[in-house]
mmCIF file of C-alpha atoms and ligand atoms in Angstrom:
data_model
loop_
_atom_site.group_PDB
_atom_site.id
_atom_site.type_symbol
_atom_site.label_atom_id
_atom_site.label_comp_id
_atom_site.label_asym_id
_atom_site.label_seq_id
_atom_site.Cartn_x
_atom_site.Cartn_y
_atom_site.Cartn_z
ATOM 1 C CA MET A 1 159.299 -106.640 63.391
ATOM 2 C CA ILE A 2 160.305 -103.994 65.860
ATOM 3 C CA TYR A 3 163.968 -103.947 66.824
ATOM 4 C CA LYS A 4 163.347 -103.964 70.576
ATOM 5 C CA THR A 5 165.866 -102.401 72.915
ATOM 6 C CA ASP A 6 165.653 -101.824 76.656
ATOM 7 C CA TYR A 7 168.414 -99.507 77.844
ATOM 8 C CA HIS A 8 167.209 -98.628 81.318
ATOM 9 C CA ILE A 9 167.854 -101.562 83.668
ATOM 10 C CA HIS A 10 169.001 -101.555 87.302
ATOM 11 C CA SER A 11 170.749 -104.598 88.759
ATOM 12 C CA TRP A 12 172.138 -104.986 92.247
ATOM 13 C CA PHE A 13 175.112 -102.848 91.264
ATOM 14 C CA SER A 14 172.724 -100.018 92.222
ATOM 15 C CA ASP A 15 169.148 -100.444 93.488
ATOM 16 C CA GLY A 16 167.938 -103.360 91.341
ATOM 17 C CA LYS A 17 166.957 -106.652 92.958
ATOM 18 C CA SER A 18 169.073 -109.142 90.983
ATOM 19 C CA ALA A 19 172.412 -109.809 89.338
ATOM 20 C CA PRO A 20 172.835 -108.537 85.771
ATOM 21 C CA GLU A 21 172.928 -112.167 84.555
ATOM 22 C CA ASP A 22 169.377 -112.722 85.826
ATOM 23 C CA TYR A 23 167.985 -110.204 83.337
ATOM 24 C CA ILE A 24 169.213 -112.016 80.235
ATOM 25 C CA ALA A 25 166.662 -114.836 79.970
ATOM 26 C CA PRO A 26 163.597 -112.620 80.603
ATOM 27 C CA ALA A 27 164.898 -110.104 78.058
ATOM 28 C CA VAL A 28 165.336 -112.824 75.428
ATOM 29 C CA ALA A 29 161.848 -114.139 76.227
ATOM 30 C CA ALA A 30 160.448 -110.611 75.772
ATOM 31 C CA GLY A 31 162.012 -110.416 72.307
ATOM 32 C CA ILE A 32 164.527 -107.736 73.316
ATOM 33 C CA LYS A 33 167.476 -107.503 70.917
ATOM 34 C CA GLU A 34 169.640 -105.137 72.984
ATOM 35 C CA LEU A 35 169.621 -105.099 76.784
ATOM 36 C CA GLY A 36 171.398 -102.162 78.402
ATOM 37 C CA PHE A 37 172.276 -101.679 82.052
ATOM 38 C CA SER A 38 172.091 -98.170 83.495
ATOM 39 C CA GLU A 39 173.058 -98.182 87.159
ATOM 40 C CA HIS A 40 172.510 -95.074 89.240
ATOM 41 C CA LEU A 41 175.432 -92.745 89.725
ATOM 42 C CA THR A 42 174.494 -89.936 92.090
ATOM 43 C CA LEU A 43 177.501 -87.780 92.852
ATOM 44 C CA PHE A 44 177.845 -85.068 95.541
ATOM 45 C CA LYS A 45 175.316 -86.549 97.964
ATOM 46 C CA GLY A 46 177.495 -88.833 100.101
ATOM 47 C CA PHE A 47 176.552 -92.460 100.564
ATOM 48 C CA LEU A 48 173.169 -93.340 99.056
ATOM 49 C CA GLU A 49 171.838 -96.857 99.079
ATOM 50 C CA TRP A 50 170.282 -96.571 95.598
ATOM 51 C CA SER A 51 173.461 -95.382 93.907
ATOM 52 C CA MET A 52 176.869 -96.775 93.126
ATOM 53 C CA ASP A 53 179.789 -94.894 94.589
ATOM 54 C CA SER A 54 182.174 -93.586 91.941
ATOM 55 C CA PRO A 55 184.878 -96.202 92.770
ATOM 56 C CA ASP A 56 182.285 -98.932 91.946
ATOM 57 C CA VAL A 57 181.876 -97.699 88.392
ATOM 58 C CA GLU A 58 184.965 -99.380 87.015
ATOM 59 C CA ARG A 59 184.071 -102.718 88.603
ATOM 60 C CA TYR A 60 180.532 -102.440 87.212
ATOM 61 C CA ILE A 61 181.739 -101.640 83.697
ATOM 62 C CA GLY A 62 184.183 -104.560 83.818
ATOM 63 C CA HIS A 63 181.420 -106.892 84.978
ATOM 64 C CA ILE A 64 179.058 -105.896 82.152
ATOM 65 C CA LYS A 65 181.908 -106.155 79.648
ATOM 66 C CA ALA A 66 182.502 -109.773 80.688
ATOM 67 C CA LEU A 67 178.762 -110.429 80.479
ATOM 68 C CA LYS A 68 178.725 -108.984 76.946
ATOM 69 C CA GLU A 69 181.530 -111.288 75.895
ATOM 70 C CA ASN A 70 179.883 -114.358 77.378
ATOM 71 C CA THR A 71 176.372 -113.729 76.058
ATOM 72 C CA ARG A 72 175.464 -114.977 72.596
ATOM 73 C CA ASN A 73 171.686 -114.718 72.306
ATOM 74 C CA ILE A 74 171.259 -110.996 73.006
ATOM 75 C CA ILE A 75 173.367 -107.852 72.670
ATOM 76 C CA VAL A 76 174.355 -106.421 76.060
ATOM 77 C CA LYS A 77 175.107 -102.717 76.413
ATOM 78 C CA THR A 78 176.707 -100.661 79.150
ATOM 79 C CA GLY A 79 175.184 -97.428 80.364
ATOM 80 C CA LEU A 80 174.779 -95.301 83.446
ATOM 81 C CA GLU A 81 171.888 -93.288 84.858
ATOM 82 C CA VAL A 82 173.602 -90.171 86.140
ATOM 83 C CA ASP A 83 171.901 -87.513 88.263
ATOM 84 C CA PHE A 84 172.216 -84.038 86.850
ATOM 85 C CA PHE A 85 173.112 -81.222 89.258
ATOM 86 C CA PRO A 86 173.271 -77.698 87.810
ATOM 87 C CA GLY A 87 176.720 -76.187 88.236
ATOM 88 C CA LYS A 88 178.398 -79.592 88.575
ATOM 89 C CA GLU A 89 178.811 -80.293 84.858
ATOM 90 C CA LYS A 90 182.616 -80.370 84.961
ATOM 91 C CA GLU A 91 182.768 -82.836 87.820
ATOM 92 C CA ILE A 92 180.172 -85.093 86.200
ATOM 93 C CA LEU A 93 182.085 -84.983 82.920
ATOM 94 C CA GLY A 94 185.275 -85.919 84.766
ATOM 95 C CA CYS A 95 183.567 -89.100 86.008
ATOM 96 C CA ILE A 96 182.129 -90.291 82.699
ATOM 97 C CA ARG A 97 184.429 -88.897 80.020
ATOM 98 C CA ASN A 98 186.817 -91.824 79.788
ATOM 99 C CA ALA A 99 184.436 -94.582 80.824
ATOM 100 C CA ASP A 100 183.804 -97.357 78.318
ATOM 101 C CA LEU A 101 180.067 -96.805 77.874
ATOM 102 C CA ASP A 102 177.519 -97.260 75.096
ATOM 103 C CA TYR A 103 175.345 -94.407 76.361
ATOM 104 C CA VAL A 104 174.732 -92.181 79.367
ATOM 105 C CA ILE A 105 171.223 -91.491 80.618
ATOM 106 C CA GLY A 106 170.774 -88.185 82.423
ATOM 107 C CA SER A 107 168.178 -87.875 85.148
ATOM 108 C CA VAL A 108 166.734 -85.193 87.326
ATOM 109 C CA HIS A 109 165.649 -86.763 90.623
ATOM 110 C CA TYR A 110 166.726 -83.820 92.791
ATOM 111 C CA LEU A 111 165.313 -80.317 92.953
ATOM 112 C CA GLY A 112 167.655 -78.574 95.344
ATOM 113 C CA GLU A 113 168.363 -80.872 98.254
ATOM 114 C CA SER A 114 165.268 -83.052 97.866
ATOM 115 C CA THR A 115 164.329 -85.877 95.573
ATOM 116 C CA VAL A 116 160.994 -85.495 93.794
ATOM 117 C CA ASP A 117 160.214 -89.221 93.722
ATOM 118 C CA LEU A 118 160.778 -90.499 97.259
ATOM 119 C CA GLY A 119 157.436 -89.511 98.795
ATOM 120 C CA PRO A 120 154.540 -87.090 98.271
ATOM 121 C CA GLU A 121 155.618 -85.016 101.302
ATOM 122 C CA PHE A 122 157.931 -83.049 99.027
ATOM 123 C CA TYR A 123 154.902 -81.575 97.255
ATOM 124 C CA GLU A 124 152.806 -80.659 100.291
ATOM 125 C CA GLY A 125 152.335 -76.927 100.781
ATOM 126 C CA LYS A 126 154.330 -76.081 97.652
ATOM 127 C CA ASN A 127 153.212 -74.178 94.549
ATOM 128 C CA ILE A 128 152.801 -76.953 91.980
ATOM 129 C CA ASN A 129 153.070 -74.585 88.998
ATOM 130 C CA ASP A 130 156.437 -73.393 90.290
ATOM 131 C CA LEU A 131 157.617 -76.966 90.913
ATOM 132 C CA PHE A 132 156.730 -78.030 87.371
ATOM 133 C CA GLU A 133 158.491 -75.018 85.900
ATOM 134 C CA ALA A 134 161.575 -75.609 88.042
ATOM 135 C CA TYR A 135 161.644 -79.289 87.140
ATOM 136 C CA PHE A 136 161.271 -78.719 83.406
ATOM 137 C CA ASN A 137 163.928 -75.998 83.519
ATOM 138 C CA GLN A 138 166.356 -78.350 85.201
ATOM 139 C CA VAL A 139 165.687 -81.127 82.680
ATOM 140 C CA THR A 140 166.194 -78.600 79.874
ATOM 141 C CA GLU A 141 169.511 -77.669 81.455
ATOM 142 C CA ALA A 142 170.465 -81.340 81.707
ATOM 143 C CA ALA A 143 169.808 -81.769 77.978
ATOM 144 C CA ALA A 144 171.827 -78.644 77.165
ATOM 145 C CA SER A 145 174.780 -79.789 79.293
ATOM 146 C CA GLY A 146 176.038 -82.082 76.520
ATOM 147 C CA LEU A 147 176.714 -84.769 79.115
ATOM 148 C CA PHE A 148 173.945 -87.165 78.152
ATOM 149 C CA ASP A 149 172.716 -89.261 75.238
ATOM 150 C CA ILE A 150 169.260 -89.970 76.644
ATOM 151 C CA ILE A 151 167.173 -88.156 79.240
ATOM 152 C CA ALA A 152 165.170 -90.400 81.584
ATOM 153 C CA HIS A 153 161.534 -89.911 82.667
ATOM 154 C CA CYS A 154 161.511 -86.261 81.584
ATOM 155 C CA ASP A 155 158.359 -85.398 83.548
ATOM 156 C CA LEU A 156 159.022 -87.407 86.710
ATOM 157 C CA ILE A 157 157.527 -84.462 88.607
ATOM 158 C CA ARG A 158 154.099 -85.979 87.722
ATOM 159 C CA ILE A 159 154.823 -89.025 89.882
ATOM 160 C CA TYR A 160 152.349 -88.314 92.711
ATOM 161 C CA GLY A 161 149.604 -87.006 90.468
ATOM 162 C CA TYR A 162 149.933 -83.326 91.341
ATOM 163 C CA LYS A 163 148.836 -81.271 88.368
ATOM 164 C CA PRO A 164 149.730 -77.690 87.545
ATOM 165 C CA THR A 165 146.991 -75.235 86.610
ATOM 166 C CA ILE A 166 149.147 -73.574 83.936
ATOM 167 C CA ASP A 167 149.069 -74.768 80.321
ATOM 168 C CA GLN A 168 151.654 -77.554 80.168
ATOM 169 C CA GLU A 169 152.137 -77.633 76.409
ATOM 170 C CA PRO A 170 154.747 -74.798 76.393
ATOM 171 C CA LEU A 171 156.757 -76.684 79.044
ATOM 172 C CA TYR A 172 156.920 -79.790 76.862
ATOM 173 C CA ARG A 173 157.527 -77.736 73.713
ATOM 174 C CA LYS A 174 160.526 -75.968 75.237
ATOM 175 C CA LEU A 175 161.872 -79.270 76.537
ATOM 176 C CA ALA A 176 161.507 -81.013 73.176
ATOM 177 C CA LYS A 177 163.184 -78.128 71.329
ATOM 178 C CA SER A 178 166.117 -78.316 73.711
ATOM 179 C CA PHE A 179 166.419 -82.107 73.272
ATOM 180 C CA LYS A 180 166.483 -81.670 69.508
ATOM 181 C CA LEU A 181 168.964 -78.799 69.585
ATOM 182 C CA HIS A 182 171.385 -80.703 71.793
ATOM 183 C CA ASP A 183 170.878 -84.078 70.091
ATOM 184 C CA VAL A 184 169.472 -85.882 73.112
ATOM 185 C CA ALA A 185 166.935 -88.707 72.928
ATOM 186 C CA PHE A 186 163.978 -88.960 75.262
ATOM 187 C CA GLU A 187 162.637 -92.226 76.643
ATOM 188 C CA LEU A 188 159.127 -93.524 76.826
ATOM 189 C CA ASN A 189 159.536 -94.945 80.326
ATOM 190 C CA THR A 190 157.024 -97.698 81.050
ATOM 191 C CA ASN A 191 157.912 -98.025 84.750
ATOM 192 C CA GLY A 192 155.641 -95.088 85.585
ATOM 193 C CA ARG A 193 152.829 -97.633 85.330
ATOM 194 C CA ASN A 194 154.239 -99.332 88.469
ATOM 195 C CA ARG A 195 154.615 -96.052 90.355
ATOM 196 C CA PRO A 196 151.936 -93.849 92.023
ATOM 197 C CA ILE A 197 151.178 -91.972 88.775
ATOM 198 C CA GLY A 198 150.107 -95.281 87.172
ATOM 199 C CA ASP A 199 151.104 -94.229 83.670
ATOM 200 C CA PHE A 200 154.133 -93.878 81.441
ATOM 201 C CA TYR A 201 156.520 -90.903 81.279
ATOM 202 C CA PRO A 202 156.177 -88.581 79.506
ATOM 203 C CA GLU A 203 152.475 -87.736 79.627
ATOM 204 C CA ARG A 204 151.032 -89.539 76.569
ATOM 205 C CA GLN A 205 149.092 -86.560 75.182
ATOM 206 C CA PHE A 206 152.401 -84.683 74.742
ATOM 207 C CA LEU A 207 154.272 -87.428 72.876
ATOM 208 C CA LYS A 208 153.336 -85.813 69.580
ATOM 209 C CA ILE A 209 155.282 -82.686 70.590
ATOM 210 C CA PHE A 210 158.511 -84.698 70.722
ATOM 211 C CA ARG A 211 157.684 -86.143 67.306
ATOM 212 C CA GLU A 212 156.860 -82.721 65.838
ATOM 213 C CA GLU A 213 160.196 -81.402 67.081
ATOM 214 C CA GLY A 214 162.046 -84.440 65.675
ATOM 215 C CA VAL A 215 163.407 -85.759 68.980
ATOM 216 C CA PRO A 216 164.781 -89.351 68.852
ATOM 217 C CA VAL A 217 163.012 -91.831 71.127
ATOM 218 C CA CYS A 218 163.862 -95.008 73.071
ATOM 219 C CA VAL A 219 161.412 -97.263 74.886
ATOM 220 C CA ASN A 220 162.748 -98.240 78.308
ATOM 221 C CA SER A 221 161.379 -100.262 81.221
ATOM 222 C CA ASP A 222 163.503 -98.796 84.047
ATOM 223 C CA ALA A 223 163.256 -102.338 85.448
ATOM 224 C CA HIS A 224 164.578 -102.960 88.959
ATOM 225 C CA MET A 225 163.733 -106.682 88.771
ATOM 226 C CA PRO A 226 164.009 -109.228 85.943
ATOM 227 C CA SER A 227 160.252 -109.723 85.589
ATOM 228 C CA ARG A 228 159.854 -106.116 84.463
ATOM 229 C CA VAL A 229 162.244 -106.124 81.523
ATOM 230 C CA GLY A 230 160.350 -105.010 78.428
ATOM 231 C CA GLN A 231 157.176 -104.553 80.456
ATOM 232 C CA TYR A 232 154.250 -102.866 78.626
ATOM 233 C CA PHE A 233 156.406 -102.369 75.524
ATOM 234 C CA ASP A 234 153.709 -103.332 73.024
ATOM 235 C CA GLU A 235 151.460 -100.657 74.459
ATOM 236 C CA ALA A 236 154.337 -98.175 74.353
ATOM 237 C CA TYR A 237 155.072 -98.960 70.695
ATOM 238 C CA ASN A 238 151.402 -98.463 69.855
ATOM 239 C CA LEU A 239 151.426 -95.063 71.513
ATOM 240 C CA LEU A 240 154.505 -94.059 69.544
ATOM 241 C CA ARG A 241 152.969 -95.294 66.322
ATOM 242 C CA LYS A 242 149.836 -93.276 66.992
ATOM 243 C CA ALA A 243 151.970 -90.200 67.681
ATOM 244 C CA GLY A 244 153.621 -90.661 64.279
ATOM 245 C CA PHE A 245 157.097 -91.921 65.198
ATOM 246 C CA THR A 246 158.827 -93.855 62.405
ATOM 247 C CA GLU A 247 162.216 -94.722 63.934
ATOM 248 C CA MET A 248 163.927 -95.404 67.245
ATOM 249 C CA ALA A 249 167.350 -94.567 68.632
ATOM 250 C CA VAL A 250 169.976 -97.213 69.352
ATOM 251 C CA PHE A 251 173.352 -96.491 70.903
ATOM 252 C CA SER A 252 176.807 -97.973 70.666
ATOM 253 C CA LYS A 253 180.008 -96.508 72.140
ATOM 254 C CA ARG A 254 178.117 -93.254 72.722
ATOM 255 C CA GLU A 255 177.078 -92.937 69.097
ATOM 256 C CA ARG A 256 173.430 -92.796 68.063
ATOM 257 C CA PHE A 257 171.920 -94.721 65.160
ATOM 258 C CA MET A 258 168.313 -94.761 64.055
ATOM 259 C CA VAL A 259 166.405 -97.953 63.215
ATOM 260 C CA PRO A 260 163.053 -97.935 61.410
ATOM 261 C CA PHE A 261 160.090 -98.351 63.666
ATOM 262 C CA LYS A 262 157.431 -100.571 62.113
HETATM 263 ZN ZN1 LIG B 301 165.486 -92.449 87.403
HETATM 264 ZN ZN1 LIG B 302 166.263 -95.689 86.529
#
């Protein structure tokens, strides 16, 4: 039996469609043992409708804490999905250092002033090789920052199907080495299947690189609605099995433990 966890869930505290409570029953039905919320926290960009503002964080953490205490049939965990901005490490640390969290997911949605996942226009007229290199460099930097336990959708730059002409293996190799060196897990994010790319992150043919480099893995749905909790997980586990993974990462109070993956 696989010890199923889903640590990447958005409720209406950020851009999810439902209350945290509404995710419990579908998670139990999907056989999830640990359900973790990871609301967006995007600092430095002013008001954004998909993100909490920093004053909301305490209220959110308190809400999930109460949910944890009142839920018996599944373990509830508290996380955040925090945007990484190079040069802002200190400020980000200041926001999360003393928060009562089980894990922090780091994400790169922004390259410079623009998000890479809010429309294909961002890619038009740009050098795709350069964009991939810039994106992977920024994710590598996020891993090296020491701020995060897990890195989300590490090749989100694939979202609209643009493909570089350069060999991508060295990009993934460098990324995986950095994750390992800085003790950061990667996620197999199944929500890519619901997005324009129509497949998981990261690119399945490169999963074996993360295994070869010994990077811990989580399987996450990045669900924004209850019906997507644990979505496509059996397929994800099969992919991991085929790539040779034998254990998965679980988190508690920002500490990582490994559970056997059968
Ligand atoms: Zn994200
Ligand atoms: Zn997310």
